Short mmCIF file of C-alpha atoms in Angstrom, two decimals:
data_model
loop_
_atom_site.label_atom_id
_atom_site.label_comp_id
_atom_site.label_asym_id
_atom_site.label_seq_id
_atom_site.Cartn_x
_atom_site.Cartn_y
_atom_site.Cartn_z
CA MET A 1 0.00 0.00 0.00
CA GLY A 2 1.38 3.35 -0.94
CA GLY A 3 2.18 6.00 1.51
CA PRO A 4 0.15 9.15 2.02
CA GLY A 5 -0.11 11.11 -1.19
CA ASP A 6 1.22 8.22 -3.34
CA PRO A 7 -0.81 6.71 -6.17
CA PRO A 8 -2.66 3.50 -5.18
CA GLU A 9 -0.34 1.42 -7.36
CA GLY A 10 2.76 2.98 -5.73
CA VAL A 11 5.41 5.13 -7.35
CA PRO A 12 5.59 4.65 -11.13
CA GLU A 13 8.59 2.82 -12.43
CA GLY A 14 11.40 5.18 -13.28
CA ALA A 15 10.01 8.02 -11.16
CA PRO A 16 12.15 9.52 -8.36
CA GLY A 17 11.94 7.48 -5.22
CA GLY A 18 11.29 4.24 -7.15
CA GLY A 19 12.31 0.98 -5.52
CA GLU A 20 15.22 0.45 -7.90
CA ASP A 21 16.88 3.82 -7.40
CA GLU A 22 19.12 2.62 -4.63
CA TYR A 23 20.56 -0.12 -6.90
CA ARG A 24 20.97 1.94 -10.08
CA SER A 25 24.68 2.57 -9.46
CA VAL A 26 25.42 -1.11 -8.89
CA VAL A 27 26.56 -2.94 -12.03
CA PHE A 28 27.39 -6.62 -11.96
CA ASP A 29 29.68 -7.27 -14.93
CA GLU A 30 30.77 -10.67 -16.11
CA SER A 31 34.05 -10.62 -14.20
CA PHE A 32 32.21 -9.86 -10.97
CA VAL A 33 29.81 -12.71 -11.50
CA ARG A 34 32.62 -15.13 -12.37
CA ALA A 35 34.50 -14.12 -9.23
CA ALA A 36 31.54 -14.90 -6.89
CA ARG A 37 32.34 -17.62 -4.35
CA LEU A 38 28.68 -18.83 -4.15
CA GLN A 39 26.61 -19.94 -7.13
CA GLU A 40 22.90 -20.68 -7.29
CA SER A 41 22.03 -24.04 -8.86
CA SER A 42 19.73 -23.96 -11.86
CA ALA A 43 16.20 -25.40 -11.69
CA ARG A 44 17.23 -28.33 -13.93
CA GLU A 45 20.19 -29.14 -11.60
CA ARG A 46 17.89 -29.08 -8.55
CA MET A 47 15.32 -31.36 -10.27
CA THR A 48 17.60 -33.92 -11.91
CA ASP A 49 20.73 -33.87 -9.75
CA HIS A 50 19.07 -32.97 -6.43
CA ALA A 51 21.67 -30.22 -6.16
CA PRO A 52 21.42 -27.80 -3.25
CA ALA A 53 19.93 -24.43 -3.97
CA VAL A 54 23.33 -22.75 -3.46
CA ARG A 55 26.79 -24.29 -3.83
CA ARG A 56 30.31 -23.02 -3.29
CA ARG A 57 32.30 -22.55 -6.49
CA PRO A 58 35.83 -23.93 -6.70
CA PRO A 59 38.55 -21.25 -6.44
CA LEU A 60 39.62 -19.79 -9.73
CA ARG A 61 43.07 -20.74 -10.98
CA ARG A 62 44.85 -17.48 -11.56
CA GLY A 63 47.97 -17.33 -13.69
CA PHE A 64 50.10 -14.76 -15.48
CA SER A 65 48.38 -13.07 -18.36
CA HIS A 66 50.16 -12.97 -21.70
CA GLN A 67 51.09 -9.30 -21.20
CA ALA A 68 52.41 -9.91 -17.67
CA LEU A 69 54.59 -12.76 -18.89
CA ILE A 70 56.10 -10.56 -21.62
CA LEU A 71 56.78 -7.79 -19.09
CA VAL A 72 58.59 -10.19 -16.74
CA LEU A 73 60.72 -11.49 -19.62
CA LEU A 74 61.66 -7.94 -20.68
CA ILE A 75 62.66 -6.99 -17.14
CA ALA A 76 64.79 -10.13 -16.81
CA LEU A 77 66.44 -9.43 -20.17
CA ALA A 78 67.24 -5.82 -19.23
CA PHE A 79 68.65 -6.87 -15.87
CA GLY A 80 70.84 -9.52 -17.47
CA THR A 81 72.11 -7.06 -20.08
CA ALA A 82 73.02 -4.52 -17.41
CA ILE A 83 75.01 -7.13 -15.50
CA TYR A 84 76.80 -8.25 -18.67
CA MET A 85 77.71 -4.70 -19.73
CA GLY A 86 78.94 -3.83 -16.25
CA VAL A 87 81.21 -6.87 -16.09
CA ARG A 88 82.40 -7.28 -19.67
CA HIS A 89 82.34 -3.82 -21.30
CA PRO A 90 85.97 -2.82 -22.00
CA TYR A 91 85.52 0.95 -21.52
CA GLN A 92 83.89 1.07 -18.10
CA ALA A 93 86.63 -0.26 -15.87
CA PRO A 94 86.55 1.28 -12.40
CA THR A 95 89.18 3.86 -11.67
CA THR A 96 90.81 4.94 -8.45
CA ALA A 97 91.49 8.64 -7.98
CA GLN A 98 95.20 9.35 -7.62
CA HIS A 99 96.96 12.51 -6.58
CA PRO A 100 99.14 13.71 -9.49
CA ASP A 101 102.87 13.50 -8.98
CA PRO A 102 104.81 16.80 -8.99
CA LEU A 103 106.31 17.67 -12.35
CA ARG A 104 109.96 16.60 -12.59
CA MET A 105 111.86 18.96 -14.88
CA THR A 106 115.32 19.40 -16.31
CA VAL A 107 116.39 22.51 -18.23
CA ILE A 108 119.79 22.27 -19.92
CA PRO A 109 121.37 25.39 -21.47
CA LEU A 110 123.49 24.77 -24.58
CA ALA A 111 126.42 27.15 -24.97
CA PRO A 112 127.87 27.87 -28.45
CA GLN A 113 131.56 27.33 -29.11
CA ASN A 114 131.71 30.20 -31.63
CA PRO A 115 129.94 33.52 -32.13
CA VAL A 116 126.25 33.04 -32.96
CA PRO A 117 125.70 33.32 -36.74
CA GLY A 118 123.16 35.85 -37.96
CA ALA A 119 121.53 37.23 -41.10
CA ALA A 120 119.19 40.07 -41.96
CA ASP A 121 116.79 37.67 -43.70
CA THR A 122 115.20 34.97 -41.52
CA GLU A 123 114.40 32.81 -44.55
CA THR A 124 118.11 32.61 -45.26
CA LEU A 125 118.76 31.50 -41.70
CA PHE A 126 116.18 28.74 -41.86
CA ALA A 127 117.24 27.61 -45.33
CA HIS A 128 120.82 27.04 -44.13
CA SER A 129 119.81 25.20 -40.93
CA LYS A 130 118.59 21.75 -40.03
CA ALA A 131 115.13 23.26 -39.70
CA ALA A 132 114.88 23.95 -43.42
CA ASP A 133 112.33 21.17 -43.93
CA PHE A 134 110.44 21.62 -40.68
CA ARG A 135 106.77 22.53 -40.77
CA ILE A 136 105.53 25.88 -39.53
CA GLY A 137 103.77 26.34 -36.20
CA ALA A 138 101.06 23.92 -35.06
CA ASP A 139 101.30 22.04 -38.38
CA GLY A 140 104.56 20.61 -37.11
CA ILE A 141 102.78 18.99 -34.13
CA THR A 142 100.97 16.16 -35.86
CA VAL A 143 98.50 13.86 -34.10
CA PRO A 144 99.16 10.28 -35.21
CA ALA A 145 96.51 7.79 -36.27
CA SER A 146 95.27 6.21 -33.06
CA ARG A 147 93.43 3.07 -32.04
CA ARG A 148 91.49 2.17 -28.95
CA THR A 149 93.26 0.35 -26.14
CA SER A 150 92.00 -2.36 -23.82
CA HIS A 151 90.23 0.14 -21.56
CA PHE A 152 90.01 3.37 -23.62
CA SER A 153 88.01 4.08 -26.77
CA ASP A 154 89.26 5.67 -29.99
CA SER A 155 87.76 9.01 -29.01
CA GLN A 156 89.45 8.95 -25.59
CA VAL A 157 92.88 8.25 -27.12
CA VAL A 158 92.35 11.07 -29.63
CA SER A 159 91.29 13.37 -26.78
CA ALA A 160 94.54 12.66 -24.90
CA LEU A 161 96.68 13.31 -27.99
CA THR A 162 94.75 16.48 -28.84
CA THR A 163 95.10 17.87 -25.31
CA ALA A 164 98.85 17.19 -25.40
CA LYS A 165 99.10 19.00 -28.73
CA ASP A 166 97.12 21.96 -27.39
CA TYR A 167 99.49 22.18 -24.44
CA LEU A 168 102.51 22.21 -26.76
CA VAL A 169 100.94 24.89 -28.96
CA GLU A 170 100.05 27.17 -26.04
CA SER A 171 103.35 26.68 -24.19
CA SER A 172 105.73 26.77 -27.17
CA LEU A 173 104.11 28.84 -29.95
CA ASP A 174 101.89 31.52 -28.38
CA PRO A 175 103.64 34.88 -29.01
CA GLU A 176 102.37 36.35 -25.71
CA VAL A 177 103.68 33.41 -23.69
CA LEU A 178 107.01 33.49 -25.58
CA GLY A 179 107.35 37.20 -24.86
CA GLY A 180 106.98 36.81 -21.08
CA GLY A 181 103.27 37.68 -21.04
CA PRO A 182 100.25 36.01 -19.38
CA VAL A 183 100.39 32.23 -19.02
CA ARG A 184 96.70 31.51 -18.35
CA SER A 185 96.29 29.74 -21.70
CA VAL A 186 98.82 27.15 -20.49
CA ARG A 187 97.60 26.98 -16.90
CA ILE A 188 93.99 26.03 -17.77
CA LEU A 189 95.20 22.90 -19.56
CA LEU A 190 96.78 21.44 -16.41
CA ASP A 191 95.27 19.10 -13.84
CA PRO A 192 93.95 21.35 -11.02
CA GLN A 193 96.06 19.52 -8.45
CA GLN A 194 99.24 20.70 -10.22
CA LEU A 195 98.32 24.38 -10.20
CA ASP A 196 100.02 25.15 -6.88
CA GLN A 197 103.33 23.87 -8.24
CA PHE A 198 102.76 25.77 -11.48
CA ASP A 199 102.01 29.05 -9.69
CA GLN A 200 104.99 28.68 -7.36
CA SER A 201 107.24 28.14 -10.38
CA PHE A 202 106.33 31.61 -11.63
CA ASP A 203 106.09 33.38 -8.29
CA HIS A 204 109.41 32.01 -7.03
CA PRO A 205 111.25 30.27 -9.91
CA THR A 206 114.26 28.21 -8.96
CA ALA A 207 116.40 25.54 -10.62
CA ASP A 208 115.52 22.77 -8.16
CA GLY A 209 114.03 20.33 -10.65
CA ARG A 210 110.49 21.24 -9.52
CA HIS A 211 109.95 24.99 -9.84
CA ALA A 212 111.56 26.32 -13.03
CA ALA A 213 109.09 28.33 -15.09
CA THR A 214 110.94 27.24 -18.23
CA GLY A 215 110.16 23.63 -17.35
CA TRP A 216 106.47 24.35 -17.99
CA LEU A 217 106.77 26.51 -21.09
CA VAL A 218 109.08 28.45 -23.40
CA ARG A 219 109.50 32.17 -22.77
CA PHE A 220 112.27 34.60 -23.54
CA ASP A 221 113.51 37.54 -21.52
CA PRO A 222 111.60 40.43 -23.17
CA ALA A 223 114.43 42.79 -22.21
CA LYS A 224 116.86 40.82 -24.38
CA ALA A 225 115.07 39.26 -27.34
CA GLN A 226 111.96 39.32 -29.49
CA LEU A 227 110.62 37.20 -32.32
CA ALA A 228 112.03 38.18 -35.71
CA ASP A 229 109.65 35.86 -37.56
CA PRO A 230 106.28 34.56 -36.32
CA LYS A 231 106.75 31.41 -38.43
CA ILE A 232 108.29 29.10 -35.85
CA ARG A 233 109.66 25.85 -37.29
CA VAL A 234 108.59 22.63 -35.57
CA GLN A 235 109.24 18.93 -35.92
CA GLY A 236 108.55 16.00 -33.60
CA THR A 237 106.36 13.11 -32.55
CA LEU A 238 103.44 12.25 -30.27
CA ASN A 239 102.68 8.79 -28.95
CA ALA A 240 99.93 7.43 -26.67
CA VAL A 241 99.92 4.19 -24.66
CA GLU A 242 97.75 2.70 -21.91
CA THR A 243 99.70 2.20 -18.69
CA ASP A 244 96.84 0.68 -16.68
CA SER A 245 93.06 0.34 -16.81
CA GLY A 246 92.55 3.92 -15.70
CA THR A 247 95.49 5.80 -17.23
CA LEU A 248 96.66 6.91 -20.65
CA GLU A 249 100.19 8.25 -21.12
CA VAL A 250 101.28 10.53 -23.96
CA THR A 251 104.94 11.24 -24.73
CA SER A 252 106.03 14.10 -26.97
CA ASP A 253 109.44 14.92 -28.45
CA HIS A 254 109.60 18.15 -30.46
CA THR A 255 112.24 20.58 -31.62
CA PHE A 256 111.20 24.24 -31.96
CA VAL A 257 113.37 26.71 -33.87
CA TYR A 258 112.79 30.45 -33.34
CA ALA A 259 114.20 33.40 -35.26
CA LEU A 260 115.13 36.17 -32.78
CA ARG A 261 116.37 39.75 -32.85
CA PRO A 262 117.45 42.06 -30.02
CA ALA A 263 114.58 43.53 -28.00
CA GLY A 264 113.28 46.79 -29.45
CA SER A 265 114.85 46.12 -32.83
CA ASP A 266 113.14 47.75 -35.81
CA GLY A 267 114.41 45.10 -38.21
CA ASP A 268 117.85 46.55 -38.91
CA ASP A 269 119.63 44.15 -36.54
CA LYS A 270 120.59 40.72 -37.74
CA ALA A 271 118.42 37.78 -36.73
CA SER A 272 119.68 34.51 -35.29
CA LEU A 273 118.15 31.13 -34.58
CA PHE A 274 117.34 29.73 -31.17
CA THR A 275 116.52 26.05 -30.72
CA VAL A 276 114.49 24.40 -27.96
CA ARG A 277 114.04 20.66 -27.74
CA ARG A 278 111.21 19.61 -25.42
CA GLU A 279 110.54 16.04 -24.32
CA LEU A 280 107.33 15.91 -22.29
CA GLN A 281 105.39 13.11 -20.65
CA PHE A 282 101.68 13.58 -20.01
CA ARG A 283 99.33 11.42 -17.94
CA PHE A 284 95.53 11.29 -18.29
CA ASP A 285 92.81 9.69 -16.21
CA ARG A 286 89.16 9.76 -17.26
CA ASP A 287 88.49 13.02 -15.40
CA ASP A 288 91.38 14.67 -17.28
CA LEU A 289 90.01 13.42 -20.61
CA ARG A 290 86.54 14.74 -19.82
CA MET A 291 87.84 18.14 -18.68
CA HIS A 292 90.40 18.52 -21.51
CA GLN A 293 93.25 18.76 -19.00
CA ALA A 294 96.56 16.97 -18.56
CA GLU A 295 98.92 15.98 -15.80
CA LEU A 296 102.45 16.92 -16.87
CA VAL A 297 104.78 14.34 -15.33
CA VAL A 298 108.20 14.91 -16.91
CA SER A 299 109.72 17.88 -18.76
CA TYR A 300 113.18 17.56 -20.29
CA VAL A 301 114.39 20.69 -22.10
CA GLN A 302 117.56 21.53 -24.05
CA ALA A 303 117.83 25.13 -25.26
CA GLY A 304 120.47 27.24 -26.95
CA PRO A 305 122.47 29.22 -27.70
CA LEU A 306 122.67 30.21 -24.01
CA SER A 307 125.45 30.90 -21.57
CA CYS A 308 125.86 28.19 -18.95
CA SER A 309 126.10 30.89 -16.31
CA ALA A 310 122.74 32.41 -17.26
CA ASP A 311 119.78 31.84 -14.96
CA SER A 312 117.34 29.83 -17.10
CA ALA A 313 114.81 28.97 -14.41
CA SER A 314 112.61 32.04 -14.91
CA LEU A 315 113.35 33.24 -18.46
CA LEU A 316 115.51 32.09 -21.33
CA GLN A 317 118.18 34.70 -22.11
CA PRO A 318 119.29 33.86 -25.64
CA LEU A 319 122.69 34.70 -27.10
CA LEU A 320 121.93 36.64 -30.28
CA ALA A 321 123.76 37.21 -33.57
CA GLY A 322 127.47 37.85 -33.03
CA GLN A 323 127.43 37.08 -29.30
CA THR A 324 129.56 34.43 -27.60
CA ALA A 325 129.10 32.40 -24.45
CA LYS A 326 130.92 33.31 -21.28
CA GLU A 327 133.80 31.13 -20.14
CA GLY A 328 133.17 28.10 -18.01
CA GLY A 329 131.03 25.90 -20.23
CA PRO A 330 131.56 22.13 -20.57
CA ALA A 331 133.78 20.72 -23.28
CA ALA A 332 131.34 18.16 -24.74
CA GLY A 333 129.13 19.27 -27.62
CA THR A 334 125.35 18.67 -27.55
CA ASP A 335 123.11 18.75 -30.60
CA PRO A 336 119.41 19.47 -29.79
CA PHE A 337 118.46 17.98 -33.17
CA ALA A 338 119.91 14.61 -32.12
CA THR A 339 117.79 12.00 -30.35
CA ASP A 340 120.18 11.18 -27.51
CA ASN A 341 119.87 12.90 -24.14
CA ALA A 342 122.42 15.20 -22.62
CA ALA A 343 123.89 14.00 -19.35
CA SER A 344 125.12 17.29 -17.86
CA LEU A 345 123.23 20.30 -16.53
CA CYS A 346 124.85 22.49 -19.17
CA GLY A 347 125.94 21.43 -22.64
CA THR A 348 127.88 22.85 -25.53
CA LEU A 349 125.86 23.62 -28.64
CA ALA A 350 127.35 21.56 -31.45
CA PRO A 351 128.51 23.66 -34.44
CA GLY A 352 126.19 21.74 -36.77
CA ALA A 353 123.17 22.88 -34.78
CA GLN A 354 123.67 26.47 -35.98
CA PRO A 355 123.05 27.78 -39.54
CA SER A 356 125.98 27.25 -41.89
CA LEU A 357 126.30 30.75 -43.34
#
């Protein structure tokens, strides 16, 4: 019987307040029905099989879906690949940070036995010297064809060789550096942990095998000499090897030949040649390669014509055209173009190392 004010037949179907309104939001889809633990027996089952009105359904056997199985396989494959690459990849060997060794340096002045030859024309000087066939400037510092090593890729080996070349260019060919000017272009190429030694070498240069400014770079006393020709002749080699799983080593051996005139010369004074042979050893770890920096380990320099008595720790003080070395030099002759090393702290510049004018 309807309530007060309701039609005798009750609320019409579909009207607000109908009996089904409270169940309208409930939807029993197929998965819900299949998941029910109780199941009502059909009329036929109750009549023929005497089945109970309600029976408990057996638990569903749940397994991995096809998509879940594929996902598990992909995760396992990725995990296995990561383990394989971490163990077997040749370029990801762990490295141990090492404090760079101080640079060990030797600077050997080479004193001439005779007056230094000179000429007004620098091309004549070079043409009559052993540097006649040398290349000019950075073209003389050639980067060799390189191959990857056991623990370093091709690009990493090339990076080490290129950084070594850049250091040689900035420290041996930059006119400002050669003239005693700023050295920042050289400094920024060094491992940061060597900068204290570098700075001390310029603040307080001394010939102690650790703190000679001329062990880091080439620079002339601007009060004595200036470049007579910007075309510096260069010849030498670069070579890279792996010393351990975390270190590349680059060795360089180059001869630089400069044409010089007296400081302040307007071109009327004769020019002469000055030769510097630099043998350097660089060391690179992966941080150095990434930062385009190098650890300079060994610097062996022969330079002349110089007087043995001259202080070569801070600036090179070349003997120019017509000048002779002061007395007291060693008797043995040393040729900076030769490949053998000098044994003394001052050598005699062999006559053949100067232009034959």
